[in-house]
XYZ file of N, CA, C and O in Angstrom:
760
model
N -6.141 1.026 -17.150
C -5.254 0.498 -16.151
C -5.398 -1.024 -16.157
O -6.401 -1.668 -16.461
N -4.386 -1.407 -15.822
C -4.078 -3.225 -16.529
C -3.461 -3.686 -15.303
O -3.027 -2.781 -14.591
N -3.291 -5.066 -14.809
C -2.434 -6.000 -14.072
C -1.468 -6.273 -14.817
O -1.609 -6.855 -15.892
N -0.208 -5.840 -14.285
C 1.401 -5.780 -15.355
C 1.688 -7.673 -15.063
O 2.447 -8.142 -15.910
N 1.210 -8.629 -14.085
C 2.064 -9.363 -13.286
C 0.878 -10.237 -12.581
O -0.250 -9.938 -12.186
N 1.742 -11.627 -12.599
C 0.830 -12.702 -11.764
C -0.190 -13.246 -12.544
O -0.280 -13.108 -13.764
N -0.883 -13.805 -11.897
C -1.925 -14.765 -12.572
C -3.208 -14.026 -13.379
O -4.063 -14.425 -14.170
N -2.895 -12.795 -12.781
C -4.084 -11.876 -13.725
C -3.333 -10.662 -14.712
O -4.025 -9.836 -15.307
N -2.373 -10.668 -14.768
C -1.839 -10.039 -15.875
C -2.634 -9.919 -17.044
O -3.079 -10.979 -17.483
N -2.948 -8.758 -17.720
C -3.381 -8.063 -18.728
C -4.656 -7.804 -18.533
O -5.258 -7.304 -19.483
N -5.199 -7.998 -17.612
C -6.775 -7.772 -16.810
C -7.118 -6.265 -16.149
O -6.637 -5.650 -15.198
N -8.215 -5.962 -17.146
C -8.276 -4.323 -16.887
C -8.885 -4.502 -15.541
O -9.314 -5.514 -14.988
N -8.817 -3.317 -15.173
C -9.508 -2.786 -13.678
C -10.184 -1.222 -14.263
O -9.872 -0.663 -15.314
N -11.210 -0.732 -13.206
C -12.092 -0.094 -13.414
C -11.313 1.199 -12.389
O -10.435 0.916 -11.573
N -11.691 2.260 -12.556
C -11.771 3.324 -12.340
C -12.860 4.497 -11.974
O -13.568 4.975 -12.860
N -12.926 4.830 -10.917
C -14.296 5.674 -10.426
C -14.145 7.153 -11.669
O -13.309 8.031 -11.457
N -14.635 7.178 -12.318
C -14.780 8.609 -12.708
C -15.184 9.952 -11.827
O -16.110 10.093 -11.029
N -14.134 10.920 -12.263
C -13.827 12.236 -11.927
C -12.815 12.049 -11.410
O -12.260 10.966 -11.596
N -11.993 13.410 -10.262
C -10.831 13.340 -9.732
C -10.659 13.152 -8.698
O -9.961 14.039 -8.205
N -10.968 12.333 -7.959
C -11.374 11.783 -6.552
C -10.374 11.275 -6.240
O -9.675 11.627 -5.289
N -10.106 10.162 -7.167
C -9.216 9.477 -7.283
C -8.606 9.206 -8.401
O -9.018 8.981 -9.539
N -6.543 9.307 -7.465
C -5.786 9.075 -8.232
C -4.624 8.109 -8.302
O -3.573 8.103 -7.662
N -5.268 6.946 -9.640
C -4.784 5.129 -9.501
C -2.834 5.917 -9.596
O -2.405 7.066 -9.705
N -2.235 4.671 -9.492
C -0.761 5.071 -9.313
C -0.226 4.586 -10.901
O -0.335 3.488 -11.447
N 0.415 5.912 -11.416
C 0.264 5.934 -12.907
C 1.213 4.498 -13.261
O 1.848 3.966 -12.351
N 1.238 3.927 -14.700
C 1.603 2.747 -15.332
C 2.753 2.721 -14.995
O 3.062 1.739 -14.320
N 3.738 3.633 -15.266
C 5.215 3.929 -14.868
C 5.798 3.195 -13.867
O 6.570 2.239 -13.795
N 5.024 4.136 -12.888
C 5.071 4.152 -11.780
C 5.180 2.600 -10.756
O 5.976 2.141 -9.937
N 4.033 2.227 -11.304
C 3.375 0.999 -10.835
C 4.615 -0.379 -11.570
O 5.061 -1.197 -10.765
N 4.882 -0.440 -12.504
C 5.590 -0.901 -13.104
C 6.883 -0.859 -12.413
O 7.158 -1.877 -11.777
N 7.613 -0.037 -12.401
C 8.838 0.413 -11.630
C 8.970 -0.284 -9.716
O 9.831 -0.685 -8.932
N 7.718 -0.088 -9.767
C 7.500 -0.459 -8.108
C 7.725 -1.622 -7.720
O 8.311 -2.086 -6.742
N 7.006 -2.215 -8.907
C 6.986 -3.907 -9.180
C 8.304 -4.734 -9.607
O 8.627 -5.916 -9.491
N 8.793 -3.826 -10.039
C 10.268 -4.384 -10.206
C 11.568 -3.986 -9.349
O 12.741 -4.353 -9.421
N 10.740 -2.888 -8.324
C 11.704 -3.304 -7.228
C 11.517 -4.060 -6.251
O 12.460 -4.155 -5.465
N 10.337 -4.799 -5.981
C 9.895 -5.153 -5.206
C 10.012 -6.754 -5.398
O 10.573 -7.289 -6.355
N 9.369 -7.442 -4.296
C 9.809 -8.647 -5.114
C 8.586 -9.231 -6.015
O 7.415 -8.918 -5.800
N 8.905 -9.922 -6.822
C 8.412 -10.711 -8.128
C 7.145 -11.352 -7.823
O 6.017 -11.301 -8.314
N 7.882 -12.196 -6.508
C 6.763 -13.530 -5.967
C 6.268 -12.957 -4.051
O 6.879 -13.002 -2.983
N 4.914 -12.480 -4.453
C 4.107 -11.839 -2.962
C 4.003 -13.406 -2.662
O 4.219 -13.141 -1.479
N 3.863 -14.858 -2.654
C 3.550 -15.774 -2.076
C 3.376 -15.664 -0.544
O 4.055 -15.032 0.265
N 2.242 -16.477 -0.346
C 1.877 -16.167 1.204
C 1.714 -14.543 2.127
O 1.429 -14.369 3.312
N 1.961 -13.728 1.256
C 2.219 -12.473 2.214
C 0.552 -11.589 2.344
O -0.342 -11.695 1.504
N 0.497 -10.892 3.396
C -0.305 -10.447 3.668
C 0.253 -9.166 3.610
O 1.460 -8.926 3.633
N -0.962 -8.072 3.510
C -0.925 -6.977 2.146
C -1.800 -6.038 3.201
O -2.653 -6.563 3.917
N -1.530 -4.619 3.245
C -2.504 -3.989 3.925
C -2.209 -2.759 2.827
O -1.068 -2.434 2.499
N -3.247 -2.222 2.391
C -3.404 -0.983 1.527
C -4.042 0.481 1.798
O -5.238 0.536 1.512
N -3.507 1.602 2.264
C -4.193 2.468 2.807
C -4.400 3.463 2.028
O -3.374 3.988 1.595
N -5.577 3.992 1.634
C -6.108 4.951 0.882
C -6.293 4.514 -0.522
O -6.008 5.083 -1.576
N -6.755 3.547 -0.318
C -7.005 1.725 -1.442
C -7.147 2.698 -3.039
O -6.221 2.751 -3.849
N -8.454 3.381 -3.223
C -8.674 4.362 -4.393
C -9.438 2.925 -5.288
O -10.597 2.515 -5.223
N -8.407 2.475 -6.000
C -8.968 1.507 -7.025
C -8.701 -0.296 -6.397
O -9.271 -1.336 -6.726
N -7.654 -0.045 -5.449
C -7.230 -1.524 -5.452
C -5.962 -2.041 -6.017
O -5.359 -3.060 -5.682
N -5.642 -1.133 -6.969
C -4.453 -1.230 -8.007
C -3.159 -2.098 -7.548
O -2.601 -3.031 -8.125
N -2.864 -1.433 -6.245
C -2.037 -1.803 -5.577
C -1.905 -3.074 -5.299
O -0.865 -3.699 -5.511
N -2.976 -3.575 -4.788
C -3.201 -4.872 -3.587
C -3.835 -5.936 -5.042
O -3.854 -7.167 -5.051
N -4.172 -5.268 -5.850
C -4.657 -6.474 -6.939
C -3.343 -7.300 -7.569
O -3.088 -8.479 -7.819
N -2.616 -5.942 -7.691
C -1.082 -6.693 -8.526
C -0.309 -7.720 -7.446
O 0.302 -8.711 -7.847
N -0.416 -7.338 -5.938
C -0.049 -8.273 -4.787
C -0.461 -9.792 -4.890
O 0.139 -10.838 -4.639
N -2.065 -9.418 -5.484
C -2.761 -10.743 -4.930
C -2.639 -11.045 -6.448
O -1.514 -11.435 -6.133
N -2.681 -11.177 -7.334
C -2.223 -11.447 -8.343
C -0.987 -12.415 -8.539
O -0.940 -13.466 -9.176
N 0.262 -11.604 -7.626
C 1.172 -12.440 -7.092
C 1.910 -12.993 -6.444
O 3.123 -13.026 -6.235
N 0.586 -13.679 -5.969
C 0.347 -14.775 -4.921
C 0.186 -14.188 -3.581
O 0.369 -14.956 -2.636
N -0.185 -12.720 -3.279
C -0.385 -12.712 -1.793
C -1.630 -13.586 -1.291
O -2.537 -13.961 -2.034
N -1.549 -13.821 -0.081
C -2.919 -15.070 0.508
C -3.925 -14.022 1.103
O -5.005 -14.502 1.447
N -3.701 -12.254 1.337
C -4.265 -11.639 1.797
C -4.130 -10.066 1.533
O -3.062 -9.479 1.361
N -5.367 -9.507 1.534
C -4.999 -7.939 1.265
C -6.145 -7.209 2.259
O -7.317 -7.566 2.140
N -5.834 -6.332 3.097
C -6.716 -5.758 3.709
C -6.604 -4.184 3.099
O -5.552 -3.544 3.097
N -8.209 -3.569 2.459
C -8.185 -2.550 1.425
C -8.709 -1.501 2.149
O -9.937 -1.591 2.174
N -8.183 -0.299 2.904
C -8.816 0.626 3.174
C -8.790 2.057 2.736
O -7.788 2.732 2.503
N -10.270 2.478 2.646
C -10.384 3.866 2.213
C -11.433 4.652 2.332
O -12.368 3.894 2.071
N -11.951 5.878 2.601
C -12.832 6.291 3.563
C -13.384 6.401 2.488
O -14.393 6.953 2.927
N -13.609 6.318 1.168
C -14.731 6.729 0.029
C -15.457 5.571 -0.218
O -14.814 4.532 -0.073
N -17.105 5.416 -0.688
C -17.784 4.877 -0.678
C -17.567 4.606 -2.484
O -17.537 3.558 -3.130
N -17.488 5.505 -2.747
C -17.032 5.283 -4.346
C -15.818 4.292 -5.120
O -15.863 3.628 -6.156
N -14.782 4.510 -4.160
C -13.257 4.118 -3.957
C -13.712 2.701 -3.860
O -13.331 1.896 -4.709
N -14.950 2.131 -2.334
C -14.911 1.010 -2.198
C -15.697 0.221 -3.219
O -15.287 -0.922 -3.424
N -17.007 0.729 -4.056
C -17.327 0.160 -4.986
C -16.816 -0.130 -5.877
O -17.013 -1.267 -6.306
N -15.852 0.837 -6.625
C -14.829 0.339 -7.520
C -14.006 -0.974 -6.963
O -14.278 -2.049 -7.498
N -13.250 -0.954 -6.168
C -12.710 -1.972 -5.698
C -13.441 -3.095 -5.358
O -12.891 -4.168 -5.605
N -14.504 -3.123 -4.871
C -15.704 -4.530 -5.019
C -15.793 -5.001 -6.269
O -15.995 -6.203 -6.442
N -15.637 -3.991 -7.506
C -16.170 -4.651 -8.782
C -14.687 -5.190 -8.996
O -14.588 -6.408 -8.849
N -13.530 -4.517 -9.311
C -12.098 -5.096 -9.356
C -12.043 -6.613 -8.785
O -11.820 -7.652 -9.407
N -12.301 -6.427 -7.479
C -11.741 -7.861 -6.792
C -12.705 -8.780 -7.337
O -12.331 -9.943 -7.492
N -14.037 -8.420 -7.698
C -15.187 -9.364 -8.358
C -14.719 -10.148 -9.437
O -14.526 -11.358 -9.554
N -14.550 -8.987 -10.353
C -13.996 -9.629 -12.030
C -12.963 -10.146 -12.123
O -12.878 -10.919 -13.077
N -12.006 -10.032 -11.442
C -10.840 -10.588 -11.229
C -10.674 -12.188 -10.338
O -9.803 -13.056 -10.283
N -11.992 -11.984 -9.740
C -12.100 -13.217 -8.567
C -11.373 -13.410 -7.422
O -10.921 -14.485 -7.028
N -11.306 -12.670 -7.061
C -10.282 -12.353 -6.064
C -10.849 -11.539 -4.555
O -10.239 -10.836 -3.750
N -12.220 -11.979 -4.609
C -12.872 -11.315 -3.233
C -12.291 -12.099 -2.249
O -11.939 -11.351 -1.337
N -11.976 -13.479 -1.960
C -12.207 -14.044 -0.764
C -11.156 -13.941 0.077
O -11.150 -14.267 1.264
N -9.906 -13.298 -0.804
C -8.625 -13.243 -0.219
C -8.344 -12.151 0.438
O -7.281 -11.845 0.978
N -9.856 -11.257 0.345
C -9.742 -9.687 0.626
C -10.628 -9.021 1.683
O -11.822 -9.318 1.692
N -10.188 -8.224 2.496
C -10.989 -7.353 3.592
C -11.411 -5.603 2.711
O -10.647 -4.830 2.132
N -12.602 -5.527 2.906
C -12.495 -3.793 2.495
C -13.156 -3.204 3.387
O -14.263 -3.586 3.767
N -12.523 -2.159 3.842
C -12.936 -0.935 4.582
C -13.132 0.119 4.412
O -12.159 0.868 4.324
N -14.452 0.649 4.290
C -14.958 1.956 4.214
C -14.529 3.148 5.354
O -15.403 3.819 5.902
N -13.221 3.315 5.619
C -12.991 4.108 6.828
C -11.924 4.990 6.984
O -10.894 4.692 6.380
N -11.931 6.007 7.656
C -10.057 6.835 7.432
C -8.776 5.440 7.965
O -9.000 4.422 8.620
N -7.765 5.827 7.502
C -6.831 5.136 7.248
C -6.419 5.424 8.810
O -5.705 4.493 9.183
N -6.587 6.228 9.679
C -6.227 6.240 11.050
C -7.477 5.197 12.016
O -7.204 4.325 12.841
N -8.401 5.504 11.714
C -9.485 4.914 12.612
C -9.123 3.214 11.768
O -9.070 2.271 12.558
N -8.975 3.000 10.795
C -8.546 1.606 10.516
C -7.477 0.627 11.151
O -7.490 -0.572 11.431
N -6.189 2.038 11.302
C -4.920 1.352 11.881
C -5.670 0.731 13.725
O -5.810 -0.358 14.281
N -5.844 1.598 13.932
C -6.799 1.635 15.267
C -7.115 0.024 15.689
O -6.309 -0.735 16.228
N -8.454 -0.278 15.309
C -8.649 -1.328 14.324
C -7.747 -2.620 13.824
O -8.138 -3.746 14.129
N -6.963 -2.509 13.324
C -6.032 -3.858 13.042
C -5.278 -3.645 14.514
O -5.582 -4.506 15.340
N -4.416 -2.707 14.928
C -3.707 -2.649 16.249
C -4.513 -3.829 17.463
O -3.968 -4.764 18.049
N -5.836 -3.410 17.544
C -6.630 -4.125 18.683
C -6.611 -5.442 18.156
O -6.435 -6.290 19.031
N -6.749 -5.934 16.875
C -6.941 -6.914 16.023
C -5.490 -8.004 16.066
O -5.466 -9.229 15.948
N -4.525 -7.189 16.246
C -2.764 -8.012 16.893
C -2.575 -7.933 14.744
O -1.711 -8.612 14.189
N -3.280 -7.260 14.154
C -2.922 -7.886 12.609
C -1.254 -7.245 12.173
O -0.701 -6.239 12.618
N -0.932 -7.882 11.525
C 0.773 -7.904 10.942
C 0.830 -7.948 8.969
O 0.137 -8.653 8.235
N 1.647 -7.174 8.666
C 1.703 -7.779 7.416
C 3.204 -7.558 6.860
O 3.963 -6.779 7.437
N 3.656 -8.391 5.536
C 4.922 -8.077 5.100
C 4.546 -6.722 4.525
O 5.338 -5.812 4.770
N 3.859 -6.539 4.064
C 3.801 -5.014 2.765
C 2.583 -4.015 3.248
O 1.428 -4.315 3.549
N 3.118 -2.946 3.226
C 1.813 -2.016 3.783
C 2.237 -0.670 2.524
O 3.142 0.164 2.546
N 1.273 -0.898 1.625
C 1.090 0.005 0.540
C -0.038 1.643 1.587
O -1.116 1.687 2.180
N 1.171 2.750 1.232
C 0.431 3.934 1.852
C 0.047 4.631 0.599
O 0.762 4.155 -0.283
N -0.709 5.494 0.122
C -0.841 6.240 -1.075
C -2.350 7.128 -0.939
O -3.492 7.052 -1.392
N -1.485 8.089 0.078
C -2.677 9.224 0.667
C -2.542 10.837 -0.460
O -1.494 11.335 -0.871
N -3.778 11.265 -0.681
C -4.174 12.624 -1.482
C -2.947 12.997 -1.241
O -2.427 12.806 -0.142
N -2.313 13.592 -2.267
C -0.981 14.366 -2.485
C -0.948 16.007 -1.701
O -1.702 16.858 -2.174
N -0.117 16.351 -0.596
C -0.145 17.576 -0.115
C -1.256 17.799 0.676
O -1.995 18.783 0.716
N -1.279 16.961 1.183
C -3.140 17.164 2.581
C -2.575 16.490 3.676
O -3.399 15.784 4.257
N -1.345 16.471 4.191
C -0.952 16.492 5.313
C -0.693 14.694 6.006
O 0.103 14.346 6.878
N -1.694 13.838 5.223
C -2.096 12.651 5.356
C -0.357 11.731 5.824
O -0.214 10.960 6.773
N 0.599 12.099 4.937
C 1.295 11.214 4.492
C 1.969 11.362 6.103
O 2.118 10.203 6.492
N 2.392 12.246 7.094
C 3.231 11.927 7.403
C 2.688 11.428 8.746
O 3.335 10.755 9.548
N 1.221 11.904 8.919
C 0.652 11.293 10.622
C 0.244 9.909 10.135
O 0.074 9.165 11.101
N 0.064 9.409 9.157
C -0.159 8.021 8.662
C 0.950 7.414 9.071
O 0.807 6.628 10.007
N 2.145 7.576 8.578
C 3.693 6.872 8.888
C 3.499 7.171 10.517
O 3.503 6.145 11.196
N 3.364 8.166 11.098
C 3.374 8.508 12.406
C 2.604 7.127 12.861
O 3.328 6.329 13.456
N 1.452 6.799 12.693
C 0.677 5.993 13.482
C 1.085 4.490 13.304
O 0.895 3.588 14.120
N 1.732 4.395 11.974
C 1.786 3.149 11.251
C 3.966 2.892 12.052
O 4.712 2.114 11.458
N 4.400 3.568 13.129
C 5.920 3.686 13.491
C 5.392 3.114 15.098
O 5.903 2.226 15.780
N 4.618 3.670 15.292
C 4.068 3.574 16.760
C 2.851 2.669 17.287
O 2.226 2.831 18.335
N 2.610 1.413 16.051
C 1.963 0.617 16.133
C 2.983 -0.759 15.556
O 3.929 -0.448 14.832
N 2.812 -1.984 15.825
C 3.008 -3.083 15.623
C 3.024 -3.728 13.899
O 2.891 -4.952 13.921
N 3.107 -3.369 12.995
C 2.017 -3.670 11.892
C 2.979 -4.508 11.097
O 2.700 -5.601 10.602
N 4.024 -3.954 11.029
C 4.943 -4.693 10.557
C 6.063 -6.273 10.506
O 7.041 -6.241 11.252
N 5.917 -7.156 9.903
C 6.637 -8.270 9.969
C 8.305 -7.332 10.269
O 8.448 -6.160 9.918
N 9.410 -8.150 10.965
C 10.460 -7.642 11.043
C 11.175 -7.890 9.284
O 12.245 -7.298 9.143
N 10.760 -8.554 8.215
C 11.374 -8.143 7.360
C 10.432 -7.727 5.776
O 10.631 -7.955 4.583
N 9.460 -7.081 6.494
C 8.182 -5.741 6.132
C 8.913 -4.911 5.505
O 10.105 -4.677 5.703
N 7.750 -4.145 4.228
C 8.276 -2.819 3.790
C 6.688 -1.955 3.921
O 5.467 -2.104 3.956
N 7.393 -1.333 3.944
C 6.442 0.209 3.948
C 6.695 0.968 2.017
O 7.643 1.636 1.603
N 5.560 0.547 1.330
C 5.605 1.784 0.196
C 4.822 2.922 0.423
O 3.595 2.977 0.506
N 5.781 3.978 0.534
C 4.867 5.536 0.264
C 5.245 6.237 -1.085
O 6.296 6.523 -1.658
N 3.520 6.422 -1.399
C 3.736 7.015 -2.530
C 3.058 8.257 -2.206
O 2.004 8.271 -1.571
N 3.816 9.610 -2.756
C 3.754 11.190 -2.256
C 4.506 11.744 -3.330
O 5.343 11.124 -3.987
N 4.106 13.192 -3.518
C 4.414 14.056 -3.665
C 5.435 14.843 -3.720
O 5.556 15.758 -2.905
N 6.460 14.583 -4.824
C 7.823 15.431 -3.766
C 8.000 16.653 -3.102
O 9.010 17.055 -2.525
N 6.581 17.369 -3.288
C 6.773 18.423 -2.056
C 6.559 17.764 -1.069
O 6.257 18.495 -0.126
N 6.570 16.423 -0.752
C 6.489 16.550 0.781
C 7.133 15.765 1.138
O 7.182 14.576 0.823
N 8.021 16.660 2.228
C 9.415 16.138 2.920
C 9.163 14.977 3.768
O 8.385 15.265 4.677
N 9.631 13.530 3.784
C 9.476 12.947 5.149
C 10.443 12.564 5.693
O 11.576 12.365 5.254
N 9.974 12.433 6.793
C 11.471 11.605 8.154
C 12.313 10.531 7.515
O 12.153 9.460 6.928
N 13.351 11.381 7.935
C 14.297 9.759 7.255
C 14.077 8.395 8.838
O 14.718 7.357 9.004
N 13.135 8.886 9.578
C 12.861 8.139 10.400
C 11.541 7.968 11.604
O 11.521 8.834 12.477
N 10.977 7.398 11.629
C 9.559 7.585 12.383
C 9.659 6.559 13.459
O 9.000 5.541 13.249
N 10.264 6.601 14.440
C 10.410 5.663 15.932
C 10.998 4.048 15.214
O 12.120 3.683 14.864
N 9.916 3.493 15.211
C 10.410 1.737 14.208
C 10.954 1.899 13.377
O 11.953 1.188 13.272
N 10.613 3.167 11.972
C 10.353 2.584 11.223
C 11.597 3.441 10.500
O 12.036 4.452 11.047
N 12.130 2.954 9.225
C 13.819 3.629 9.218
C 13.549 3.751 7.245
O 13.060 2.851 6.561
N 14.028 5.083 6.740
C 13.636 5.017 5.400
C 14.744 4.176 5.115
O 15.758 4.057 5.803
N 14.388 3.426 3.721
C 15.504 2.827 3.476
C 15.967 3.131 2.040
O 17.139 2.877 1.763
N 15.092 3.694 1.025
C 15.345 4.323 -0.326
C 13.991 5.391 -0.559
O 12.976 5.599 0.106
N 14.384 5.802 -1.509
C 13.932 6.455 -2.344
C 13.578 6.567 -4.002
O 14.686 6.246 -4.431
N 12.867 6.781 -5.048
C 12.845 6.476 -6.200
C 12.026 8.041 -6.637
O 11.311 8.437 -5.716
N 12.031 8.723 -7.563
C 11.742 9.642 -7.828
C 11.284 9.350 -9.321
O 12.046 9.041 -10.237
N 9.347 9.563 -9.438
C 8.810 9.454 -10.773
C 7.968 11.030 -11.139
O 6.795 11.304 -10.885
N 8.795 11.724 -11.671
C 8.211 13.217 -12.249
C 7.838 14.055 -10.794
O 8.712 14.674 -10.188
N 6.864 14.008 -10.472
C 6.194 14.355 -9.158
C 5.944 13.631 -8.096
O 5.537 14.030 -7.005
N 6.281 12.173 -8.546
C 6.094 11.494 -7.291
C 7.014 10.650 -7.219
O 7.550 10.016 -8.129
N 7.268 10.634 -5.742
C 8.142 9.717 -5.084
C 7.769 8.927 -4.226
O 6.960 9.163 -3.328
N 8.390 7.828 -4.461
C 8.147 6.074 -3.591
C 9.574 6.469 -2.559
O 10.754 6.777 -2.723
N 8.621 6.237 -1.437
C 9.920 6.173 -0.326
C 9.394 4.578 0.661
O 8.389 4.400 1.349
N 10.139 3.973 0.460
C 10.428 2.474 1.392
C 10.696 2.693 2.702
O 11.340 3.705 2.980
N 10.274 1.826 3.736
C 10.140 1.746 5.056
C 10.663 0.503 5.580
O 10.428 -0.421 4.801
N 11.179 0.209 6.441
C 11.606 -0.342 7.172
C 11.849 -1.269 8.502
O 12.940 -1.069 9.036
N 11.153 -2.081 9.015
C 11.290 -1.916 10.385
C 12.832 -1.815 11.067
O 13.498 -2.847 10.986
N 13.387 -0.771 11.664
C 14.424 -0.964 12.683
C 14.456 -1.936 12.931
O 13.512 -2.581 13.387
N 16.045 -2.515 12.604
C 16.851 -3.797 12.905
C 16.519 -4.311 14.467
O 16.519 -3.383 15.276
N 16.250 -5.572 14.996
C 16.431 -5.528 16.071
C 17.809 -5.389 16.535
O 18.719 -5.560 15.724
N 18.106 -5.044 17.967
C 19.183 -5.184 18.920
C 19.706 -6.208 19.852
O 19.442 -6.367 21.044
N 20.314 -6.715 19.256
C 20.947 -8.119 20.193
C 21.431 -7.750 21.680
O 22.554 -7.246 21.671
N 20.919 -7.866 22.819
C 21.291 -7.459 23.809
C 22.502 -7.880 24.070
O 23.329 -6.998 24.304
N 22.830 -8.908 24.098
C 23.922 -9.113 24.239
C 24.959 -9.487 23.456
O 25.825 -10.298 23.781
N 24.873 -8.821 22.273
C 26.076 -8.589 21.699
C 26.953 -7.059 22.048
O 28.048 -6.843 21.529
């Protein structure tokens, strides 16, 4: 697994051995990146169910100023300590050893905000949709924020969660990237 993009492009990253964890395949990752935008400059990055980092490395890579990495595995987070190490890229970074709910928790009390909130919870374990649940009914989002979920296409989600409004879809073999939204504001008086 490689950095496709940014200042660390072609820079391997490490991988926990066994099936614990699963990085978001080349395709995939690639595809994501090119819908997304090009230049992360200045943006702050929150990553839930971190695994390798994969995600938030290619961010900070290009040019995010911040990535906050969470994931309840102790394994997950060592890998990702050595990633952000070799890469040099610790100081721009928070990691959390913790469930992705007790984290949101956590930034909520914290007032924290970001443009991009990368979700990418165990495929078919229920994770994906009380995550969006918590992450609709909390603050987290800049008003012109995305939400990436990456899942399973067995699993159906809301084309809407209180804030937060799907806005596409992309379909790779078994998995699908579904984009998030914050709900437009409402001009009262228009």
């Amino acid at each position: 697994m490689r950095v496709i993009g940014g200042e660390r492009k072609g820079r391997r990253l490490i991988v926990p051995k066994g099936q614990a964890v699963r990085p978001t395949a080349a395709r995939v990752k690639e595809s994501l990146f090119n819908i997304l935008p090009h230049d992360f400059t200045g943006m702050k990055v929150l990553d839930l169910f971190a695994g390798t980092g994969n995600l938030s490395i290619e961010a900070l890579s290009r040019g995010a100023v911040k990535a906050v990495l969470v994931d309840a595995s102790v394994r997950s987070a060592t890998a990702i300590r050595e990633n952000l190490r070799r890469l040099g890229l610790t100081a721009r970074t928070e990691i959390w050893i913790a469930p992705a709910a007790r984290a949101l928790k956590t930034l909520a009390k914290r007032g924290e905000k970001f443009e991009m909130i990368f979700l990418d919870p165990p495929y078919d374990q229920g994770l994906l949709e009380s995550s969006l649940e918590v992450l609709a009914q909390g603050d987290f989002l800049y008003q012109s924020g995305t939400v990436v979920a990456e899942h399973s296409t067995r699993e159906a989600v809301s084309s809407r969660y209180r804030s937060l409004v799907l806005n596409d879809q992309r379909r790779y073999g078994d998995t699908l990237l579904s984009f998030f939204r914050p709900e437009p504001k409402t001009d009262p008086d228009a």
